[in-house]
mmCIF file of C-alpha atoms in Angstrom:
data_model
loop_
_atom_site.group_PDB
_atom_site.id
_atom_site.type_symbol
_atom_site.label_atom_id
_atom_site.label_comp_id
_atom_site.label_asym_id
_atom_site.label_seq_id
_atom_site.Cartn_x
_atom_site.Cartn_y
_atom_site.Cartn_z
ATOM 1 C CA UNK A 1 -22.868 -12.312 7.603
ATOM 2 C CA UNK A 2 -20.034 -10.614 6.161
ATOM 3 C CA UNK A 3 -16.357 -10.191 7.921
ATOM 4 C CA UNK A 4 -15.188 -6.709 7.562
ATOM 5 C CA UNK A 5 -12.102 -6.068 8.239
ATOM 6 C CA UNK A 6 -9.268 -2.379 10.300
ATOM 7 C CA UNK A 7 -5.501 -0.833 9.154
ATOM 8 C CA UNK A 8 -4.024 0.374 11.142
ATOM 9 C CA UNK A 9 -5.198 3.552 12.872
ATOM 10 C CA UNK A 10 -8.865 1.709 12.286
ATOM 11 C CA UNK A 11 -8.095 -1.893 14.347
ATOM 12 C CA UNK A 12 -6.972 0.343 17.101
ATOM 13 C CA UNK A 13 -10.108 1.873 17.859
ATOM 14 C CA UNK A 14 -11.863 -1.291 17.221
ATOM 15 C CA UNK A 15 -9.669 -2.636 19.440
ATOM 16 C CA UNK A 16 -9.982 -4.806 16.500
ATOM 17 C CA UNK A 17 -9.339 -6.802 13.306
ATOM 18 C CA UNK A 18 -11.652 -8.371 11.945
ATOM 19 C CA UNK A 19 -15.668 -7.747 12.892
ATOM 20 C CA UNK A 20 -18.430 -9.846 11.627
ATOM 21 C CA UNK A 21 -21.593 -7.579 10.666
ATOM 22 C CA UNK A 22 -25.017 -7.924 9.126
ATOM 23 C CA UNK A 23 -23.899 -5.817 6.486
ATOM 24 C CA UNK A 24 -26.178 -7.719 3.144
ATOM 25 C CA UNK A 25 -28.175 -4.954 1.071
ATOM 26 C CA UNK A 26 -26.205 -2.542 2.030
ATOM 27 C CA UNK A 27 -23.434 0.502 0.371
ATOM 28 C CA UNK A 28 -20.526 1.042 0.845
ATOM 29 C CA UNK A 29 -21.798 4.068 2.151
ATOM 30 C CA UNK A 30 -23.626 2.976 4.255
ATOM 31 C CA UNK A 31 -21.717 0.487 6.273
ATOM 32 C CA UNK A 32 -18.883 3.332 6.411
ATOM 33 C CA UNK A 33 -21.756 5.761 8.926
ATOM 34 C CA UNK A 34 -22.840 2.914 10.758
ATOM 35 C CA UNK A 35 -19.351 1.592 12.094
ATOM 36 C CA UNK A 36 -18.328 5.327 11.949
ATOM 37 C CA UNK A 37 -21.125 5.822 14.913
ATOM 38 C CA UNK A 38 -20.671 2.835 16.579
ATOM 39 C CA UNK A 39 -17.614 2.814 17.335
ATOM 40 C CA UNK A 40 -16.856 6.373 16.792
ATOM 41 C CA UNK A 41 -14.326 6.165 14.868
ATOM 42 C CA UNK A 42 -12.239 9.586 14.682
ATOM 43 C CA UNK A 43 -11.669 10.558 11.115
ATOM 44 C CA UNK A 44 -12.833 8.992 8.573
ATOM 45 C CA UNK A 45 -13.645 11.144 5.460
ATOM 46 C CA UNK A 46 -10.168 9.195 3.424
ATOM 47 C CA UNK A 47 -10.589 5.445 4.084
ATOM 48 C CA UNK A 48 -11.483 4.582 0.915
ATOM 49 C CA UNK A 49 -12.898 0.586 0.866
ATOM 50 C CA UNK A 50 -12.079 -2.420 -1.061
ATOM 51 C CA UNK A 51 -15.340 -5.553 -0.805
ATOM 52 C CA UNK A 52 -13.087 -8.731 -1.734
ATOM 53 C CA UNK A 53 -9.693 -7.169 -2.066
ATOM 54 C CA UNK A 54 -10.308 -4.316 -5.231
ATOM 55 C CA UNK A 55 -11.183 -0.366 -4.094
ATOM 56 C CA UNK A 56 -15.037 -0.346 -4.397
ATOM 57 C CA UNK A 57 -17.705 2.501 -4.593
ATOM 58 C CA UNK A 58 -19.393 4.298 -1.885
ATOM 59 C CA UNK A 59 -22.705 3.185 -4.228
ATOM 60 C CA UNK A 60 -21.460 -0.027 -4.331
ATOM 61 C CA UNK A 61 -23.929 -2.655 -2.563
ATOM 62 C CA UNK A 62 -22.443 -5.452 -0.316
ATOM 63 C CA UNK A 63 -23.924 -9.157 -1.093
ATOM 64 C CA UNK A 64 -23.479 -11.072 1.470
ATOM 65 C CA UNK A 65 -20.185 -13.158 2.168
ATOM 66 C CA UNK A 66 -18.051 -10.003 0.979
ATOM 67 C CA UNK A 67 -15.447 -9.419 2.495
ATOM 68 C CA UNK A 68 -14.829 -5.470 3.297
ATOM 69 C CA UNK A 69 -11.889 -4.222 4.931
ATOM 70 C CA UNK A 70 -11.042 0.349 5.068
ATOM 71 C CA UNK A 71 -7.979 1.334 3.983
ATOM 72 C CA UNK A 72 -6.924 3.968 6.233
ATOM 73 C CA UNK A 73 -4.461 6.631 3.506
ATOM 74 C CA UNK A 74 -1.822 4.394 3.274
ATOM 75 C CA UNK A 75 1.837 4.611 4.570
ATOM 76 C CA UNK A 76 3.645 1.781 2.479
ATOM 77 C CA UNK A 77 7.277 2.783 0.730
ATOM 78 C CA UNK B 1 8.565 -14.257 -4.991
ATOM 79 C CA UNK B 2 8.253 -12.057 -8.004
ATOM 80 C CA UNK B 3 5.658 -9.366 -5.741
ATOM 81 C CA UNK B 4 5.259 -9.139 -2.581
ATOM 82 C CA UNK B 5 5.037 -9.343 0.986
ATOM 83 C CA UNK B 6 8.289 -9.902 3.378
ATOM 84 C CA UNK B 7 7.524 -10.521 8.020
ATOM 85 C CA UNK B 8 11.887 -11.417 6.928
ATOM 86 C CA UNK B 9 14.507 -9.132 5.776
ATOM 87 C CA UNK B 10 14.336 -8.589 1.848
ATOM 88 C CA UNK B 11 16.823 -10.300 -0.178
ATOM 89 C CA UNK B 12 17.716 -7.446 -3.061
ATOM 90 C CA UNK B 13 19.484 -9.950 -5.257
ATOM 91 C CA UNK B 14 17.127 -12.506 -5.221
ATOM 92 C CA UNK B 15 14.177 -8.952 -5.626
ATOM 93 C CA UNK B 16 16.588 -8.476 -9.466
ATOM 94 C CA UNK B 17 17.274 -12.284 -10.268
ATOM 95 C CA UNK B 18 13.741 -11.977 -10.888
ATOM 96 C CA UNK B 19 13.703 -9.626 -13.350
ATOM 97 C CA UNK B 20 16.379 -9.976 -16.322
ATOM 98 C CA UNK B 21 16.055 -10.953 -19.225
ATOM 99 C CA UNK B 22 18.000 -11.717 -22.196
ATOM 100 C CA UNK B 23 16.979 -7.728 -24.447
ATOM 101 C CA UNK B 24 17.590 -6.289 -20.976
ATOM 102 C CA UNK B 25 20.205 -2.745 -21.688
ATOM 103 C CA UNK B 26 19.553 -1.826 -18.186
ATOM 104 C CA UNK B 27 18.069 -2.875 -14.409
ATOM 105 C CA UNK B 28 17.325 -0.253 -11.879
ATOM 106 C CA UNK B 29 16.663 -1.380 -8.309
ATOM 107 C CA UNK B 30 14.782 0.593 -6.328
ATOM 108 C CA UNK B 31 15.730 -0.251 -2.620
ATOM 109 C CA UNK B 32 13.371 2.074 -0.112
ATOM 110 C CA UNK B 33 15.194 2.925 4.148
ATOM 111 C CA UNK B 34 14.191 3.750 7.485
ATOM 112 C CA UNK B 35 15.037 7.662 7.537
ATOM 113 C CA UNK B 36 15.739 8.502 11.101
ATOM 114 C CA UNK B 37 14.466 12.307 10.771
ATOM 115 C CA UNK B 38 11.502 13.085 9.577
ATOM 116 C CA UNK B 39 10.509 17.370 9.895
ATOM 117 C CA UNK B 40 14.058 17.021 12.387
ATOM 118 C CA UNK B 41 12.076 14.759 14.654
ATOM 119 C CA UNK B 42 13.593 11.301 15.142
ATOM 120 C CA UNK B 43 12.156 8.108 14.393
ATOM 121 C CA UNK B 44 13.250 4.978 17.291
ATOM 122 C CA UNK B 45 11.846 2.452 15.267
ATOM 123 C CA UNK B 46 8.820 1.873 12.362
ATOM 124 C CA UNK B 47 5.886 -1.348 12.055
ATOM 125 C CA UNK B 48 4.561 -2.064 8.690
ATOM 126 C CA UNK B 49 1.787 -3.470 9.215
ATOM 127 C CA UNK B 50 -0.123 -5.116 5.580
ATOM 128 C CA UNK B 51 -3.208 -6.427 4.408
ATOM 129 C CA UNK B 52 -1.625 -8.649 2.051
ATOM 130 C CA UNK B 53 -3.096 -10.221 0.026
ATOM 131 C CA UNK B 54 -4.792 -7.067 -1.250
ATOM 132 C CA UNK B 55 -1.643 -5.907 -1.403
ATOM 133 C CA UNK B 56 -0.429 -8.672 -3.727
ATOM 134 C CA UNK B 57 -2.125 -8.472 -6.095
ATOM 135 C CA UNK B 58 -1.540 -4.252 -5.978
ATOM 136 C CA UNK B 59 1.793 -5.282 -6.089
ATOM 137 C CA UNK B 60 1.017 -7.080 -8.580
ATOM 138 C CA UNK B 61 -1.317 -4.716 -10.467
ATOM 139 C CA UNK B 62 1.796 -2.618 -10.978
ATOM 140 C CA UNK B 63 4.024 -4.616 -12.617
ATOM 141 C CA UNK B 64 0.942 -5.206 -14.936
ATOM 142 C CA UNK B 65 0.618 -1.164 -15.248
ATOM 143 C CA UNK B 66 3.964 -1.179 -16.353
ATOM 144 C CA UNK B 67 4.475 -4.019 -18.191
ATOM 145 C CA UNK B 68 1.889 -2.274 -20.257
ATOM 146 C CA UNK B 69 3.648 1.442 -20.118
ATOM 147 C CA UNK B 70 7.030 0.078 -20.956
ATOM 148 C CA UNK B 71 7.679 -2.280 -22.971
ATOM 149 C CA UNK B 72 9.751 -5.166 -22.942
ATOM 150 C CA UNK B 73 9.932 -4.559 -19.133
ATOM 151 C CA UNK B 74 9.900 -6.683 -16.631
ATOM 152 C CA UNK B 75 9.228 -6.202 -12.916
ATOM 153 C CA UNK B 76 9.629 -7.361 -9.522
ATOM 154 C CA UNK B 77 8.581 -5.596 -5.708
ATOM 155 C CA UNK B 78 8.907 -6.955 -2.579
ATOM 156 C CA UNK B 79 8.545 -5.094 0.680
ATOM 157 C CA UNK B 80 9.014 -5.899 4.260
ATOM 158 C CA UNK B 81 6.410 -5.861 7.139
ATOM 159 C CA UNK B 82 6.684 -6.229 10.814
ATOM 160 C CA UNK B 83 9.216 -3.842 12.863
ATOM 161 C CA UNK B 84 12.568 -2.573 10.902
ATOM 162 C CA UNK B 85 15.078 -0.270 12.183
ATOM 163 C CA UNK B 86 16.777 2.670 11.268
ATOM 164 C CA UNK B 87 18.940 2.204 7.903
ATOM 165 C CA UNK B 88 16.365 -1.352 7.801
ATOM 166 C CA UNK B 89 14.997 -1.994 3.600
ATOM 167 C CA UNK B 90 11.120 -1.335 3.341
ATOM 168 C CA UNK B 91 11.266 -1.907 -0.382
ATOM 169 C CA UNK B 92 12.555 -3.522 -3.212
ATOM 170 C CA UNK B 93 11.496 -2.515 -6.282
ATOM 171 C CA UNK B 94 13.832 -3.645 -9.576
ATOM 172 C CA UNK B 95 13.256 -3.105 -12.706
ATOM 173 C CA UNK B 96 14.205 -4.130 -16.520
ATOM 174 C CA UNK B 97 13.932 -2.318 -20.196
ATOM 175 C CA UNK B 98 16.024 -2.719 -22.921
ATOM 176 C CA UNK B 99 17.048 1.260 -22.476
ATOM 177 C CA UNK B 100 17.704 2.585 -19.938
ATOM 178 C CA UNK B 101 15.862 5.560 -19.818
ATOM 179 C CA UNK B 102 12.973 4.063 -19.306
ATOM 180 C CA UNK B 103 13.857 1.274 -16.404
ATOM 181 C CA UNK B 104 14.416 4.789 -14.435
ATOM 182 C CA UNK B 105 11.189 5.869 -15.150
ATOM 183 C CA UNK B 106 8.822 2.958 -14.714
ATOM 184 C CA UNK B 107 10.627 1.815 -11.155
ATOM 185 C CA UNK B 108 10.190 5.173 -9.838
ATOM 186 C CA UNK B 109 6.325 5.005 -11.589
ATOM 187 C CA UNK B 110 6.767 1.991 -9.310
ATOM 188 C CA UNK B 111 7.298 3.952 -6.568
ATOM 189 C CA UNK B 112 4.832 6.521 -6.883
ATOM 190 C CA UNK B 113 2.118 4.013 -7.896
ATOM 191 C CA UNK B 114 2.950 1.720 -4.080
ATOM 192 C CA UNK B 115 2.382 5.450 -1.936
ATOM 193 C CA UNK B 116 -0.720 5.232 -4.053
ATOM 194 C CA UNK B 117 -2.456 2.041 -4.166
ATOM 195 C CA UNK B 118 -1.057 -0.781 -2.234
ATOM 196 C CA UNK B 119 -2.353 -1.526 1.506
ATOM 197 C CA UNK B 120 0.199 -1.093 3.842
ATOM 198 C CA UNK B 121 1.103 1.143 7.235
ATOM 199 C CA UNK B 122 3.633 2.813 9.221
ATOM 200 C CA UNK B 123 3.331 3.427 12.758
ATOM 201 C CA UNK B 124 5.989 5.758 13.050
ATOM 202 C CA UNK B 125 7.961 5.457 17.417
ATOM 203 C CA UNK B 126 9.296 8.232 18.336
ATOM 204 C CA UNK B 127 10.683 8.631 21.884
ATOM 205 C CA UNK B 128 7.521 10.904 23.158
ATOM 206 C CA UNK B 129 4.864 8.996 20.870
ATOM 207 C CA UNK B 130 3.788 6.643 17.872
ATOM 208 C CA UNK B 131 1.557 7.213 15.461
ATOM 209 C CA UNK B 132 0.378 5.511 12.535
ATOM 210 C CA UNK B 133 1.480 7.594 8.973
ATOM 211 C CA UNK B 134 -1.238 8.533 6.153
ATOM 212 C CA UNK B 135 -2.189 10.426 3.243
ATOM 213 C CA UNK B 136 1.935 11.006 3.099
ATOM 214 C CA UNK B 137 1.150 12.378 -0.759
ATOM 215 C CA UNK B 138 -1.764 14.757 1.531
ATOM 216 C CA UNK B 139 -3.783 13.510 -1.570
ATOM 217 C CA UNK B 140 -7.083 11.344 -0.613
ATOM 218 C CA UNK B 141 -8.634 8.473 -2.156
ATOM 219 C CA UNK B 142 -8.159 6.772 -5.549
ATOM 220 C CA UNK B 143 -11.514 4.708 -5.094
ATOM 221 C CA UNK B 144 -10.427 3.528 -8.875
ATOM 222 C CA UNK B 145 -6.660 3.054 -8.402
ATOM 223 C CA UNK B 146 -6.687 5.643 -10.734
ATOM 224 C CA UNK B 147 -4.377 8.681 -10.300
ATOM 225 C CA UNK B 148 -1.523 8.642 -12.494
ATOM 226 C CA UNK B 149 1.261 10.349 -13.994
ATOM 227 C CA UNK B 150 0.804 13.146 -13.372
ATOM 228 C CA UNK B 151 1.251 12.899 -9.716
ATOM 229 C CA UNK B 152 4.827 11.718 -10.155
ATOM 230 C CA UNK B 153 6.111 15.280 -11.255
ATOM 231 C CA UNK B 154 4.228 16.146 -7.532
#
């Protein structure tokens, strides 16, 4: 299983900070599409993804136990 | 903490103290504060949220980038999270270098990088609503955490 984290507006839309999702073997893009469709998220275009706290590419493959985070455009500072 | 996320008000002097070094000829301190008016719209307060563990790593990465680019630089960065009122301090960046020009440049670099790669978000609360703010630089994504000096001029 994989812990999938949501932040900012994504957290509000999903209604949870994190979900347990079986994502092993999927690409980041495939998981993004799955989550997008399941939760009817508004904008996912500019959302970045992190695997185990490091930015990942859309074609990176998720391993068992990886923590995935969907990261909307940041606005710190 | 030299690179950190703080739920409490930031102790500015403590951040500065982290970069004091005998070879420094200058220390620049950037203090980001909560502004009341943005394009004429009145902010009541902000909520900052962070993916804390990753945010700390990315702040450390910015420190490493600066030490690589500006010889002899020392860096400390603390970002606040939680509810912040107008004029509250959201971020403090201290940079020390042997010469002053580098201290200014490197400090500027740090704040621009924070706005690119550090997973922190702010939610604006106005009199008539609220919204998570994103993409302030009107840019898209940086999977590699890459965009560099050229963005400083935008």
